[in-house]
mmCIF file of C-alpha atoms in Angstrom:
data_model
loop_
_atom_site.group_PDB
_atom_site.id
_atom_site.type_symbol
_atom_site.label_atom_id
_atom_site.label_comp_id
_atom_site.label_asym_id
_atom_site.label_seq_id
_atom_site.Cartn_x
_atom_site.Cartn_y
_atom_site.Cartn_z
ATOM 1 C CA MET A 1 -54.158 -29.713 -33.417
ATOM 2 C CA ARG A 2 -53.115 -26.131 -32.693
ATOM 3 C CA LYS A 3 -53.584 -25.151 -36.354
ATOM 4 C CA GLU A 4 -57.058 -26.732 -36.385
ATOM 5 C CA ALA A 5 -58.035 -24.967 -33.154
ATOM 6 C CA SER A 6 -56.813 -21.653 -34.570
ATOM 7 C CA ARG A 7 -58.852 -22.199 -37.742
ATOM 8 C CA ILE A 8 -61.997 -22.953 -35.727
ATOM 9 C CA MET A 9 -61.463 -19.847 -33.556
ATOM 10 C CA LYS A 10 -61.120 -17.624 -36.640
ATOM 11 C CA GLN A 11 -64.316 -19.070 -38.134
ATOM 12 C CA SER A 12 -66.214 -18.523 -34.895
ATOM 13 C CA LYS A 13 -65.314 -14.823 -34.933
ATOM 14 C CA LYS A 14 -67.172 -14.298 -38.208
ATOM 15 C CA SER A 15 -70.601 -12.790 -37.799
ATOM 16 C CA PRO A 16 -73.533 -14.804 -39.128
ATOM 17 C CA LYS A 17 -74.906 -13.683 -42.465
ATOM 18 C CA GLN A 18 -77.823 -11.272 -42.499
ATOM 19 C CA TYR A 19 -80.201 -10.781 -45.404
ATOM 20 C CA PHE A 20 -81.786 -7.578 -46.672
ATOM 21 C CA THR A 21 -84.379 -7.305 -49.441
ATOM 22 C CA SER A 22 -85.541 -4.413 -51.618
ATOM 23 C CA GLU A 23 -88.025 -4.250 -54.478
ATOM 24 C CA SER A 24 -88.671 -2.099 -57.525
ATOM 25 C CA VAL A 25 -91.473 -1.893 -60.089
ATOM 26 C CA THR A 26 -91.593 -1.109 -63.807
ATOM 27 C CA LYS A 27 -93.092 1.904 -65.558
ATOM 28 C CA GLY A 28 -96.242 -0.107 -66.207
ATOM 29 C CA HIS A 29 -96.965 -0.972 -62.576
ATOM 30 C CA PRO A 30 -100.312 0.700 -61.752
ATOM 31 C CA ASP A 31 -98.912 2.835 -58.915
ATOM 32 C CA LYS A 32 -96.067 3.974 -61.160
ATOM 33 C CA VAL A 33 -98.536 4.773 -63.951
ATOM 34 C CA ALA A 34 -100.268 7.079 -61.463
ATOM 35 C CA ASP A 35 -96.943 8.638 -60.395
ATOM 36 C CA GLN A 36 -95.900 9.297 -63.990
ATOM 37 C CA ILE A 37 -99.219 10.907 -64.868
ATOM 38 C CA SER A 38 -99.024 13.186 -61.817
ATOM 39 C CA ASP A 39 -95.479 14.243 -62.677
ATOM 40 C CA ALA A 40 -96.330 14.678 -66.371
ATOM 41 C CA VAL A 41 -99.080 17.093 -65.320
ATOM 42 C CA LEU A 42 -96.571 18.910 -63.097
ATOM 43 C CA ASP A 43 -94.064 19.154 -65.961
ATOM 44 C CA SER A 44 -96.689 20.464 -68.385
ATOM 45 C CA LEU A 45 -97.403 23.353 -66.001
ATOM 46 C CA LEU A 46 -93.814 24.151 -64.948
ATOM 47 C CA LYS A 47 -92.906 24.386 -68.639
ATOM 48 C CA HIS A 48 -95.017 27.545 -68.880
ATOM 49 C CA ASP A 49 -95.089 28.707 -65.258
ATOM 50 C CA PRO A 50 -92.133 27.953 -62.968
ATOM 51 C CA ARG A 51 -94.112 29.455 -60.062
ATOM 52 C CA ALA A 52 -97.019 27.022 -60.492
ATOM 53 C CA ARG A 53 -98.278 25.458 -57.280
ATOM 54 C CA VAL A 54 -99.121 21.830 -57.988
ATOM 55 C CA ALA A 55 -100.325 18.942 -55.857
ATOM 56 C CA CYS A 56 -101.805 16.477 -58.340
ATOM 57 C CA GLU A 57 -102.989 13.019 -57.279
ATOM 58 C CA THR A 58 -103.909 10.299 -59.772
ATOM 59 C CA LEU A 59 -105.990 7.137 -59.506
ATOM 60 C CA VAL A 60 -105.963 4.565 -62.297
ATOM 61 C CA THR A 61 -108.098 1.462 -62.668
ATOM 62 C CA THR A 62 -109.808 -0.477 -65.455
ATOM 63 C CA GLY A 63 -110.568 2.032 -68.210
ATOM 64 C CA LEU A 64 -110.413 5.021 -65.870
ATOM 65 C CA VAL A 65 -108.065 7.828 -64.789
ATOM 66 C CA VAL A 66 -109.053 10.236 -61.998
ATOM 67 C CA LEU A 67 -107.067 13.437 -61.422
ATOM 68 C CA ALA A 68 -107.576 15.315 -58.159
ATOM 69 C CA GLY A 69 -105.760 17.963 -56.180
ATOM 70 C CA GLU A 70 -104.799 21.601 -55.891
ATOM 71 C CA ILE A 71 -103.241 23.579 -58.745
ATOM 72 C CA THR A 72 -102.616 27.318 -59.094
ATOM 73 C CA VAL A 73 -101.088 28.836 -62.242
ATOM 74 C CA HIS A 74 -100.267 32.433 -63.147
ATOM 75 C CA ASN A 75 -100.397 32.895 -66.936
ATOM 76 C CA HIS A 76 -102.450 32.057 -69.991
ATOM 77 C CA LYS A 77 -100.110 29.364 -71.380
ATOM 78 C CA ALA A 78 -100.174 27.498 -68.093
ATOM 79 C CA GLU A 79 -103.956 27.807 -67.959
ATOM 80 C CA GLU A 80 -104.116 26.187 -71.405
ATOM 81 C CA ALA A 81 -101.876 23.366 -70.185
ATOM 82 C CA LEU A 82 -104.152 22.933 -67.164
ATOM 83 C CA LEU A 83 -107.172 22.618 -69.454
ATOM 84 C CA ALA A 84 -105.292 19.920 -71.413
ATOM 85 C CA VAL A 85 -104.363 17.660 -68.489
ATOM 86 C CA ASP A 86 -106.558 14.872 -69.838
ATOM 87 C CA GLU A 87 -104.470 14.841 -73.031
ATOM 88 C CA THR A 88 -101.294 14.928 -70.923
ATOM 89 C CA ALA A 89 -102.533 11.855 -69.065
ATOM 90 C CA ARG A 90 -103.292 10.005 -72.322
ATOM 91 C CA LYS A 91 -99.867 10.776 -73.815
ATOM 92 C CA THR A 92 -98.201 9.498 -70.662
ATOM 93 C CA ILE A 93 -100.189 6.261 -70.732
ATOM 94 C CA GLN A 94 -99.296 5.795 -74.400
ATOM 95 C CA SER A 95 -95.582 6.335 -73.720
ATOM 96 C CA ILE A 96 -95.670 3.722 -70.956
ATOM 97 C CA GLY A 97 -97.030 1.171 -73.411
ATOM 98 C CA TYR A 98 -100.741 0.785 -72.653
ATOM 99 C CA ASP A 99 -101.939 0.994 -76.255
ATOM 100 C CA ASP A 100 -103.901 -2.252 -76.571
ATOM 101 C CA PRO A 101 -107.608 -2.280 -75.539
ATOM 102 C CA SER A 102 -107.391 -6.018 -74.843
ATOM 103 C CA THR A 103 -105.253 -5.294 -71.746
ATOM 104 C CA GLY A 104 -108.181 -3.488 -70.068
ATOM 105 C CA PHE A 105 -106.343 -0.156 -69.998
ATOM 106 C CA ASP A 106 -105.675 1.822 -73.163
ATOM 107 C CA TYR A 107 -104.724 5.476 -73.679
ATOM 108 C CA ARG A 108 -107.324 5.976 -76.393
ATOM 109 C CA SER A 109 -110.378 4.539 -74.685
ATOM 110 C CA CYS A 110 -109.860 5.240 -70.971
ATOM 111 C CA ALA A 111 -112.043 7.880 -69.374
ATOM 112 C CA VAL A 112 -110.288 10.806 -67.677
ATOM 113 C CA ILE A 113 -112.112 12.508 -64.815
ATOM 114 C CA ARG A 114 -110.641 15.661 -63.282
ATOM 115 C CA SER A 115 -111.337 17.339 -59.968
ATOM 116 C CA LEU A 116 -108.717 20.069 -59.639
ATOM 117 C CA HIS A 117 -108.980 23.370 -57.774
ATOM 118 C CA SER A 118 -106.619 26.135 -56.649
ATOM 119 C CA GLN A 119 -104.248 25.984 -53.685
ATOM 120 C CA SER A 120 -105.633 27.113 -50.331
ATOM 121 C CA ALA A 121 -104.981 30.806 -49.660
ATOM 122 C CA ASP A 122 -104.065 29.879 -46.072
ATOM 123 C CA ILE A 123 -101.223 27.699 -47.350
ATOM 124 C CA SER A 124 -100.212 30.188 -50.038
ATOM 125 C CA GLN A 125 -99.581 33.031 -47.584
ATOM 126 C CA GLY A 126 -97.029 30.924 -45.731
ATOM 127 C CA VAL A 127 -95.309 29.612 -48.846
ATOM 128 C CA THR A 128 -95.296 32.492 -51.334
ATOM 129 C CA GLU A 129 -92.495 34.990 -50.857
ATOM 130 C CA GLY A 130 -93.707 38.425 -49.758
ATOM 131 C CA GLN A 131 -97.023 37.173 -48.323
ATOM 132 C CA GLY A 132 -98.047 36.597 -44.718
ATOM 133 C CA ALA A 133 -96.084 37.436 -41.590
ATOM 134 C CA GLU A 134 -92.790 36.161 -43.009
ATOM 135 C CA ARG A 135 -91.662 37.643 -46.317
ATOM 136 C CA GLU A 136 -89.209 34.837 -46.990
ATOM 137 C CA GLN A 137 -90.556 31.761 -48.783
ATOM 138 C CA GLY A 138 -91.504 29.172 -46.189
ATOM 139 C CA ALA A 139 -91.882 25.411 -46.371
ATOM 140 C CA GLY A 140 -94.995 24.167 -48.142
ATOM 141 C CA ASP A 141 -95.817 21.832 -45.267
ATOM 142 C CA GLN A 142 -94.485 20.559 -41.985
ATOM 143 C CA GLY A 143 -92.695 17.240 -41.928
ATOM 144 C CA LEU A 144 -89.478 15.295 -41.658
ATOM 145 C CA MET A 145 -87.424 14.282 -44.667
ATOM 146 C CA PHE A 146 -84.590 11.776 -44.930
ATOM 147 C CA GLY A 147 -81.660 11.324 -47.276
ATOM 148 C CA PHE A 148 -79.356 8.322 -47.333
ATOM 149 C CA ALA A 149 -76.087 7.227 -48.911
ATOM 150 C CA CYS A 150 -73.614 4.388 -48.411
ATOM 151 C CA ASP A 151 -70.515 3.072 -50.150
ATOM 152 C CA GLU A 152 -71.984 -0.262 -51.303
ATOM 153 C CA THR A 153 -72.204 0.874 -54.953
ATOM 154 C CA LYS A 154 -70.492 3.393 -57.222
ATOM 155 C CA VAL A 155 -73.584 5.602 -57.104
ATOM 156 C CA LEU A 156 -73.550 5.409 -53.277
ATOM 157 C CA MET A 157 -76.864 3.567 -53.014
ATOM 158 C CA PRO A 158 -77.666 0.378 -51.083
ATOM 159 C CA LEU A 159 -76.974 -2.642 -53.279
ATOM 160 C CA PRO A 160 -80.434 -4.316 -52.998
ATOM 161 C CA ILE A 161 -82.450 -1.329 -54.262
ATOM 162 C CA HIS A 162 -79.803 -0.455 -56.866
ATOM 163 C CA LEU A 163 -79.998 -3.923 -58.415
ATOM 164 C CA ALA A 164 -83.791 -4.006 -58.147
ATOM 165 C CA HIS A 165 -84.002 -0.740 -60.118
ATOM 166 C CA ARG A 166 -81.538 -1.970 -62.738
ATOM 167 C CA LEU A 167 -83.632 -5.118 -63.241
ATOM 168 C CA THR A 168 -86.886 -3.222 -63.804
ATOM 169 C CA TYR A 169 -85.100 -0.761 -66.088
ATOM 170 C CA ARG A 170 -83.727 -3.640 -68.159
ATOM 171 C CA LEU A 171 -87.160 -5.275 -68.235
ATOM 172 C CA SER A 172 -88.744 -2.105 -69.638
ATOM 173 C CA GLU A 173 -85.869 -1.702 -72.100
ATOM 174 C CA ALA A 174 -86.307 -5.240 -73.472
ATOM 175 C CA ARG A 175 -90.018 -4.576 -73.988
ATOM 176 C CA GLU A 176 -89.681 -1.113 -75.534
ATOM 177 C CA THR A 177 -86.983 -2.164 -78.021
ATOM 178 C CA GLY A 178 -88.944 -5.256 -79.064
ATOM 179 C CA GLU A 179 -86.141 -7.564 -77.950
ATOM 180 C CA MET A 180 -88.685 -9.664 -76.031
ATOM 181 C CA LYS A 181 -91.939 -9.125 -77.886
ATOM 182 C CA TRP A 182 -94.113 -11.032 -75.425
ATOM 183 C CA LEU A 183 -93.454 -8.632 -72.526
ATOM 184 C CA ARG A 184 -96.187 -6.281 -71.348
ATOM 185 C CA PRO A 185 -95.732 -3.113 -69.259
ATOM 186 C CA ASP A 186 -96.412 -4.285 -65.688
ATOM 187 C CA GLY A 187 -93.616 -5.890 -63.707
ATOM 188 C CA LYS A 188 -91.736 -6.104 -60.409
ATOM 189 C CA SER A 189 -88.311 -7.105 -59.155
ATOM 190 C CA GLN A 190 -87.014 -8.076 -55.735
ATOM 191 C CA VAL A 191 -83.419 -8.664 -54.662
ATOM 192 C CA THR A 192 -82.175 -10.260 -51.435
ATOM 193 C CA VAL A 193 -78.520 -9.560 -50.607
ATOM 194 C CA ALA A 194 -76.476 -11.459 -48.018
ATOM 195 C CA TYR A 195 -74.414 -9.278 -45.670
ATOM 196 C CA GLN A 196 -71.622 -10.154 -43.283
ATOM 197 C CA ASP A 197 -70.290 -7.572 -40.840
ATOM 198 C CA GLY A 198 -72.273 -4.950 -42.735
ATOM 199 C CA VAL A 199 -70.680 -5.748 -46.104
ATOM 200 C CA PRO A 200 -72.534 -7.328 -49.079
ATOM 201 C CA VAL A 201 -71.055 -10.779 -49.671
ATOM 202 C CA GLY A 202 -73.488 -12.407 -52.083
ATOM 203 C CA LEU A 203 -76.878 -12.582 -53.753
ATOM 204 C CA ASP A 204 -79.370 -14.928 -52.159
ATOM 205 C CA THR A 205 -82.672 -14.604 -54.054
ATOM 206 C CA ILE A 206 -83.843 -12.688 -57.126
ATOM 207 C CA VAL A 207 -87.558 -12.414 -57.841
ATOM 208 C CA LEU A 208 -88.728 -11.137 -61.221
ATOM 209 C CA SER A 209 -92.387 -10.969 -62.184
ATOM 210 C CA THR A 210 -93.510 -9.579 -65.517
ATOM 211 C CA GLN A 211 -96.790 -9.226 -67.318
ATOM 212 C CA HIS A 212 -96.784 -11.151 -70.607
ATOM 213 C CA ASP A 213 -99.025 -12.110 -73.495
ATOM 214 C CA GLU A 214 -100.452 -15.578 -74.197
ATOM 215 C CA SER A 215 -97.714 -16.574 -76.650
ATOM 216 C CA ILE A 216 -95.374 -17.939 -73.953
ATOM 217 C CA ILE A 217 -98.002 -20.030 -72.163
ATOM 218 C CA ASP A 218 -97.210 -23.730 -72.004
ATOM 219 C CA PRO A 219 -100.405 -25.457 -73.230
ATOM 220 C CA LYS A 220 -99.777 -28.414 -70.924
ATOM 221 C CA THR A 221 -99.574 -26.382 -67.709
ATOM 222 C CA GLY A 222 -101.395 -23.179 -68.622
ATOM 223 C CA ASN A 223 -98.462 -21.287 -67.109
ATOM 224 C CA MET A 224 -95.377 -19.448 -68.330
ATOM 225 C CA SER A 225 -93.067 -21.813 -70.182
ATOM 226 C CA ASP A 226 -89.680 -22.869 -68.833
ATOM 227 C CA LYS A 227 -88.128 -21.507 -72.015
ATOM 228 C CA ALA A 228 -89.495 -18.040 -71.264
ATOM 229 C CA ARG A 229 -88.185 -18.248 -67.694
ATOM 230 C CA ARG A 230 -84.708 -19.104 -68.954
ATOM 231 C CA GLU A 231 -84.922 -16.183 -71.365
ATOM 232 C CA MET A 232 -85.739 -13.873 -68.458
ATOM 233 C CA ILE A 233 -82.680 -15.062 -66.540
ATOM 234 C CA ASN A 234 -80.322 -14.923 -69.516
ATOM 235 C CA LYS A 235 -81.506 -11.642 -71.070
ATOM 236 C CA ILE A 236 -82.648 -9.643 -68.036
ATOM 237 C CA VAL A 237 -81.098 -10.883 -64.801
ATOM 238 C CA LYS A 238 -77.677 -12.120 -65.864
ATOM 239 C CA PRO A 239 -76.603 -8.987 -67.814
ATOM 240 C CA VAL A 240 -77.618 -6.725 -64.908
ATOM 241 C CA ILE A 241 -75.762 -8.710 -62.265
ATOM 242 C CA GLN A 242 -72.660 -9.215 -64.400
ATOM 243 C CA ASN A 243 -72.568 -5.516 -65.196
ATOM 244 C CA HIS A 244 -72.991 -4.235 -61.634
ATOM 245 C CA CYS A 245 -71.570 -6.939 -59.362
ATOM 246 C CA PRO A 246 -69.992 -9.711 -61.495
ATOM 247 C CA ASP A 247 -68.286 -11.352 -58.522
ATOM 248 C CA MET A 248 -71.701 -12.127 -57.036
ATOM 249 C CA TRP A 249 -73.035 -14.113 -60.000
ATOM 250 C CA SER A 250 -73.186 -17.793 -59.003
ATOM 251 C CA ASN A 251 -75.236 -20.975 -59.315
ATOM 252 C CA LYS A 252 -76.238 -20.590 -55.662
ATOM 253 C CA ILE A 253 -78.675 -17.752 -56.387
ATOM 254 C CA THR A 254 -82.336 -18.691 -56.120
ATOM 255 C CA PHE A 255 -84.340 -17.372 -59.083
ATOM 256 C CA LEU A 256 -88.095 -16.968 -58.752
ATOM 257 C CA ILE A 257 -89.423 -15.953 -62.188
ATOM 258 C CA ASN A 258 -93.170 -15.243 -62.283
ATOM 259 C CA PRO A 259 -93.606 -17.472 -59.207
ATOM 260 C CA THR A 260 -97.422 -17.523 -59.490
ATOM 261 C CA GLY A 261 -97.060 -19.278 -62.852
ATOM 262 C CA ARG A 262 -98.665 -16.700 -65.141
ATOM 263 C CA PHE A 263 -99.129 -12.925 -65.273
ATOM 264 C CA VAL A 264 -101.356 -12.048 -68.236
ATOM 265 C CA ILE A 265 -103.789 -9.754 -66.425
ATOM 266 C CA GLY A 266 -101.869 -6.767 -65.089
ATOM 267 C CA GLY A 267 -101.492 -3.007 -65.028
ATOM 268 C CA PRO A 268 -104.423 -0.855 -63.875
ATOM 269 C CA HIS A 269 -106.808 -3.589 -65.064
ATOM 270 C CA GLY A 270 -105.244 -6.038 -62.601
ATOM 271 C CA ASP A 271 -104.868 -3.615 -59.667
ATOM 272 C CA ALA A 272 -105.840 -0.016 -59.061
ATOM 273 C CA GLY A 273 -102.919 2.404 -58.890
ATOM 274 C CA VAL A 274 -102.559 5.550 -56.784
ATOM 275 C CA THR A 275 -99.950 8.315 -56.699
ATOM 276 C CA GLY A 276 -97.445 8.063 -53.857
ATOM 277 C CA ARG A 277 -97.936 4.410 -52.968
ATOM 278 C CA LYS A 278 -94.377 3.348 -53.826
ATOM 279 C CA ILE A 279 -92.415 5.686 -51.556
ATOM 280 C CA ILE A 280 -89.957 2.975 -50.457
ATOM 281 C CA VAL A 281 -89.300 1.981 -54.072
ATOM 282 C CA ASP A 282 -88.778 5.677 -54.848
ATOM 283 C CA THR A 283 -86.135 6.111 -52.136
ATOM 284 C CA TYR A 284 -83.802 3.492 -50.622
ATOM 285 C CA GLY A 285 -85.696 0.212 -50.666
ATOM 286 C CA GLY A 286 -86.340 0.193 -46.927
ATOM 287 C CA ARG A 287 -82.746 0.992 -45.979
ATOM 288 C CA GLY A 288 -82.681 3.903 -43.570
ATOM 289 C CA SER A 289 -85.725 5.898 -42.506
ATOM 290 C CA HIS A 290 -88.612 7.526 -44.358
ATOM 291 C CA GLY A 291 -90.642 10.552 -43.304
ATOM 292 C CA GLY A 292 -93.805 9.317 -45.049
ATOM 293 C CA GLY A 293 -94.179 11.983 -47.728
ATOM 294 C CA ALA A 294 -94.461 11.058 -51.408
ATOM 295 C CA PHE A 295 -92.829 12.910 -54.303
ATOM 296 C CA SER A 296 -94.829 12.683 -57.514
ATOM 297 C CA GLY A 297 -97.268 15.408 -58.528
ATOM 298 C CA LYS A 298 -95.763 17.950 -56.113
ATOM 299 C CA ASP A 299 -93.973 21.122 -57.167
ATOM 300 C CA PRO A 300 -90.684 21.818 -55.343
ATOM 301 C CA SER A 301 -92.215 24.294 -52.882
ATOM 302 C CA LYS A 302 -93.359 21.088 -51.158
ATOM 303 C CA VAL A 303 -90.435 20.082 -48.939
ATOM 304 C CA ASP A 304 -91.709 16.497 -49.107
ATOM 305 C CA ARG A 305 -89.927 16.521 -52.433
ATOM 306 C CA SER A 306 -87.279 19.247 -52.499
ATOM 307 C CA ALA A 307 -85.921 18.675 -48.981
ATOM 308 C CA CYS A 308 -85.680 14.916 -49.588
ATOM 309 C CA TYR A 309 -83.650 15.654 -52.704
ATOM 310 C CA MET A 310 -81.398 17.963 -50.686
ATOM 311 C CA ALA A 311 -81.055 15.419 -47.876
ATOM 312 C CA ARG A 312 -79.884 12.834 -50.421
ATOM 313 C CA HIS A 313 -77.439 15.387 -51.833
ATOM 314 C CA VAL A 314 -76.023 16.071 -48.372
ATOM 315 C CA ALA A 315 -75.754 12.372 -47.477
ATOM 316 C CA LYS A 316 -74.111 11.512 -50.788
ATOM 317 C CA ASN A 317 -71.519 14.251 -50.410
ATOM 318 C CA ILE A 318 -70.700 13.100 -46.861
ATOM 319 C CA VAL A 319 -69.967 9.580 -48.103
ATOM 320 C CA ALA A 320 -68.188 10.802 -51.235
ATOM 321 C CA ALA A 321 -65.987 12.969 -49.000
ATOM 322 C CA LYS A 322 -65.087 9.811 -47.045
ATOM 323 C CA LEU A 323 -66.317 11.332 -43.805
ATOM 324 C CA ALA A 324 -68.376 8.176 -43.262
ATOM 325 C CA LYS A 325 -69.253 4.924 -45.015
ATOM 326 C CA ILE A 326 -72.948 5.424 -44.256
ATOM 327 C CA ALA A 327 -74.866 8.677 -43.837
ATOM 328 C CA GLU A 328 -78.506 9.284 -43.039
ATOM 329 C CA VAL A 329 -79.600 12.921 -42.963
ATOM 330 C CA GLN A 330 -82.851 14.125 -41.440
ATOM 331 C CA LEU A 331 -84.240 17.583 -42.164
ATOM 332 C CA SER A 332 -87.462 18.810 -40.555
ATOM 333 C CA TYR A 333 -89.610 21.831 -41.370
ATOM 334 C CA ALA A 334 -92.649 23.777 -40.152
ATOM 335 C CA ILE A 335 -95.179 25.044 -42.675
ATOM 336 C CA GLY A 336 -94.532 28.648 -43.654
ATOM 337 C CA VAL A 337 -91.111 28.769 -41.929
ATOM 338 C CA ALA A 338 -87.949 28.962 -44.025
ATOM 339 C CA GLU A 339 -85.247 27.649 -41.689
ATOM 340 C CA PRO A 340 -85.307 23.903 -40.984
ATOM 341 C CA VAL A 341 -86.471 23.091 -37.475
ATOM 342 C CA SER A 342 -83.709 20.510 -37.100
ATOM 343 C CA VAL A 343 -80.777 18.883 -38.882
ATOM 344 C CA HIS A 344 -79.734 15.403 -37.745
ATOM 345 C CA ILE A 345 -76.941 13.145 -38.987
ATOM 346 C CA ASN A 346 -76.610 9.421 -38.289
ATOM 347 C CA CYS A 347 -73.565 7.619 -39.666
ATOM 348 C CA GLU A 348 -74.250 4.320 -37.854
ATOM 349 C CA GLY A 349 -70.846 4.313 -36.218
ATOM 350 C CA THR A 350 -68.919 4.686 -39.485
ATOM 351 C CA ALA A 351 -68.017 8.404 -39.216
ATOM 352 C CA VAL A 352 -64.354 9.389 -39.025
ATOM 353 C CA VAL A 353 -65.313 12.862 -37.764
ATOM 354 C CA ASP A 354 -67.503 14.146 -34.924
ATOM 355 C CA GLN A 355 -71.168 13.719 -35.913
ATOM 356 C CA ASP A 356 -72.422 16.697 -33.895
ATOM 357 C CA ARG A 357 -69.846 18.949 -35.523
ATOM 358 C CA LEU A 358 -70.796 17.514 -38.914
ATOM 359 C CA ALA A 359 -74.457 18.444 -38.348
ATOM 360 C CA GLU A 360 -73.385 22.029 -37.626
ATOM 361 C CA VAL A 361 -71.196 22.165 -40.722
ATOM 362 C CA ILE A 362 -74.077 20.931 -42.902
ATOM 363 C CA ARG A 363 -76.014 24.130 -42.155
ATOM 364 C CA ASP A 364 -73.047 26.212 -43.306
ATOM 365 C CA VAL A 365 -72.076 24.249 -46.425
ATOM 366 C CA PHE A 366 -75.518 23.466 -47.878
ATOM 367 C CA PRO A 367 -78.501 25.795 -48.521
ATOM 368 C CA LEU A 368 -81.418 24.365 -46.546
ATOM 369 C CA LYS A 369 -84.174 26.984 -46.856
ATOM 370 C CA PRO A 370 -86.858 25.972 -49.406
ATOM 371 C CA LYS A 371 -86.175 28.883 -51.767
ATOM 372 C CA ASP A 372 -82.418 28.269 -51.591
ATOM 373 C CA ILE A 373 -82.804 24.515 -52.160
ATOM 374 C CA ILE A 374 -84.950 25.155 -55.231
ATOM 375 C CA LYS A 375 -82.411 27.591 -56.696
ATOM 376 C CA TYR A 376 -79.350 25.506 -55.794
ATOM 377 C CA LEU A 377 -80.746 22.269 -57.284
ATOM 378 C CA ASN A 378 -82.439 24.116 -60.184
ATOM 379 C CA LEU A 379 -85.797 22.496 -59.478
ATOM 380 C CA LEU A 380 -88.179 24.863 -61.295
ATOM 381 C CA ARG A 381 -87.912 22.889 -64.537
ATOM 382 C CA PRO A 382 -90.084 20.226 -66.206
ATOM 383 C CA ILE A 383 -87.800 17.332 -65.178
ATOM 384 C CA TYR A 384 -90.084 15.259 -63.004
ATOM 385 C CA GLU A 385 -91.777 12.667 -65.204
ATOM 386 C CA ASP A 386 -88.418 10.904 -65.614
ATOM 387 C CA THR A 387 -88.038 10.697 -61.829
ATOM 388 C CA ALA A 388 -91.331 8.822 -61.487
ATOM 389 C CA HIS A 389 -89.904 5.466 -62.598
ATOM 390 C CA ASP A 390 -86.753 3.491 -61.704
ATOM 391 C CA GLY A 391 -86.133 5.470 -58.508
ATOM 392 C CA HIS A 392 -85.410 9.108 -57.684
ATOM 393 C CA PHE A 393 -81.877 8.433 -56.442
ATOM 394 C CA GLY A 394 -78.694 6.768 -57.649
ATOM 395 C CA ARG A 395 -79.247 7.682 -61.301
ATOM 396 C CA GLN A 396 -76.626 9.323 -63.506
ATOM 397 C CA ASP A 397 -78.695 11.919 -65.322
ATOM 398 C CA LYS A 398 -77.792 15.600 -65.719
ATOM 399 C CA ASN A 399 -81.257 16.655 -64.540
ATOM 400 C CA PHE A 400 -80.831 14.772 -61.258
ATOM 401 C CA THR A 401 -78.831 17.625 -59.726
ATOM 402 C CA TRP A 402 -79.159 16.196 -56.219
ATOM 403 C CA GLU A 403 -76.852 13.355 -57.276
ATOM 404 C CA LYS A 404 -73.860 15.665 -57.762
ATOM 405 C CA THR A 405 -70.905 15.400 -55.357
ATOM 406 C CA ASN A 406 -69.704 18.968 -55.836
ATOM 407 C CA LYS A 407 -69.442 19.753 -52.114
ATOM 408 C CA VAL A 408 -66.795 17.181 -51.203
ATOM 409 C CA LYS A 409 -63.930 19.670 -50.938
ATOM 410 C CA ASP A 410 -66.022 22.183 -49.001
ATOM 411 C CA LEU A 411 -67.094 19.532 -46.504
ATOM 412 C CA ARG A 412 -63.594 18.229 -45.908
ATOM 413 C CA LYS A 413 -62.241 21.769 -45.494
ATOM 414 C CA ALA A 414 -65.011 22.713 -43.067
ATOM 415 C CA MET A 415 -64.209 19.595 -41.024
ATOM 416 C CA GLY A 416 -60.537 20.528 -40.926
ATOM 417 C CA LEU A 417 -59.347 17.752 -43.248
#
């Protein structure tokens, strides 16, 4: 009886499971098409003019691309690239895979409308070094930016968004290599992870929706065939899970594959897409906070982008240095002012050092002025189109300089460890 009572008491001390869900989308999702076009335009200008000021917004819908925003360039080559933005948009659409007029969106036949003008002089005098009251380069806008890291995965990202990104990446890979010839570019993933006492303990539900052609339609039901669903699980889902968290693969996972039944009409023909409408997909899948600013189409003088990259870099180094299991970093800026208005750290009770002291040390260890961030992370390069799909964080790519953990020793030394 005593042993049974002890067993029951131990069970009762366990916290109930909690569930957290994140989603991702493929390259061919209409909002991601818009993001990639905006960043392709940015790259085409930075290639010739690292000082280009770019804020390019894109709208895509059936047979139509609209480019709007503010762009200022400073040399002839960049001016030529600016005149060729319609061709840049078409090449981007082609690379994504929209090359069939029957899908309602095709790189050859879509119209491209442009409404682009130069950056406001009022903004420029606060941002450009040597202009205005402050000679130092100031922030391109006011705002608050967040970075996040945790020890749930090797890349220090939350597990739900990490798996969601890996699923959409694998989906695009299977289409681009021809491994699954019936796939089309649009698609989405969603992963629900079970947590207990803040630790991932299992996978609850995986949702995978992909655009497809008519070849996999079951003539009896008019929907996607069961064979195609099994192929999605075996060739897309299973390899991803077994590669990243093999202990969590089980027959208890609920799989929802194209839950509406069919997904033939998709991409910009199925839904309009707009730049900056997938900011949670781009960051941490809803884990932690978000300041509201989007990334794509913005040159790094916009702290919406560059300061978020730096905040991720800071948070990742804090966790990599084992100063905390979880780190959320907030940076805030005023337009035209170089120094951040505030630096805030939240480790959700997992820090092994004093958080207030850590916030002070961050200012000493990391460059936080816009000009210094840009130089430190080497952001004046045409690297941005690749960031506009599969997430801006948690990726092992040499151009993603904000993912480096090169400040671990400096942080530990500054904290007296």
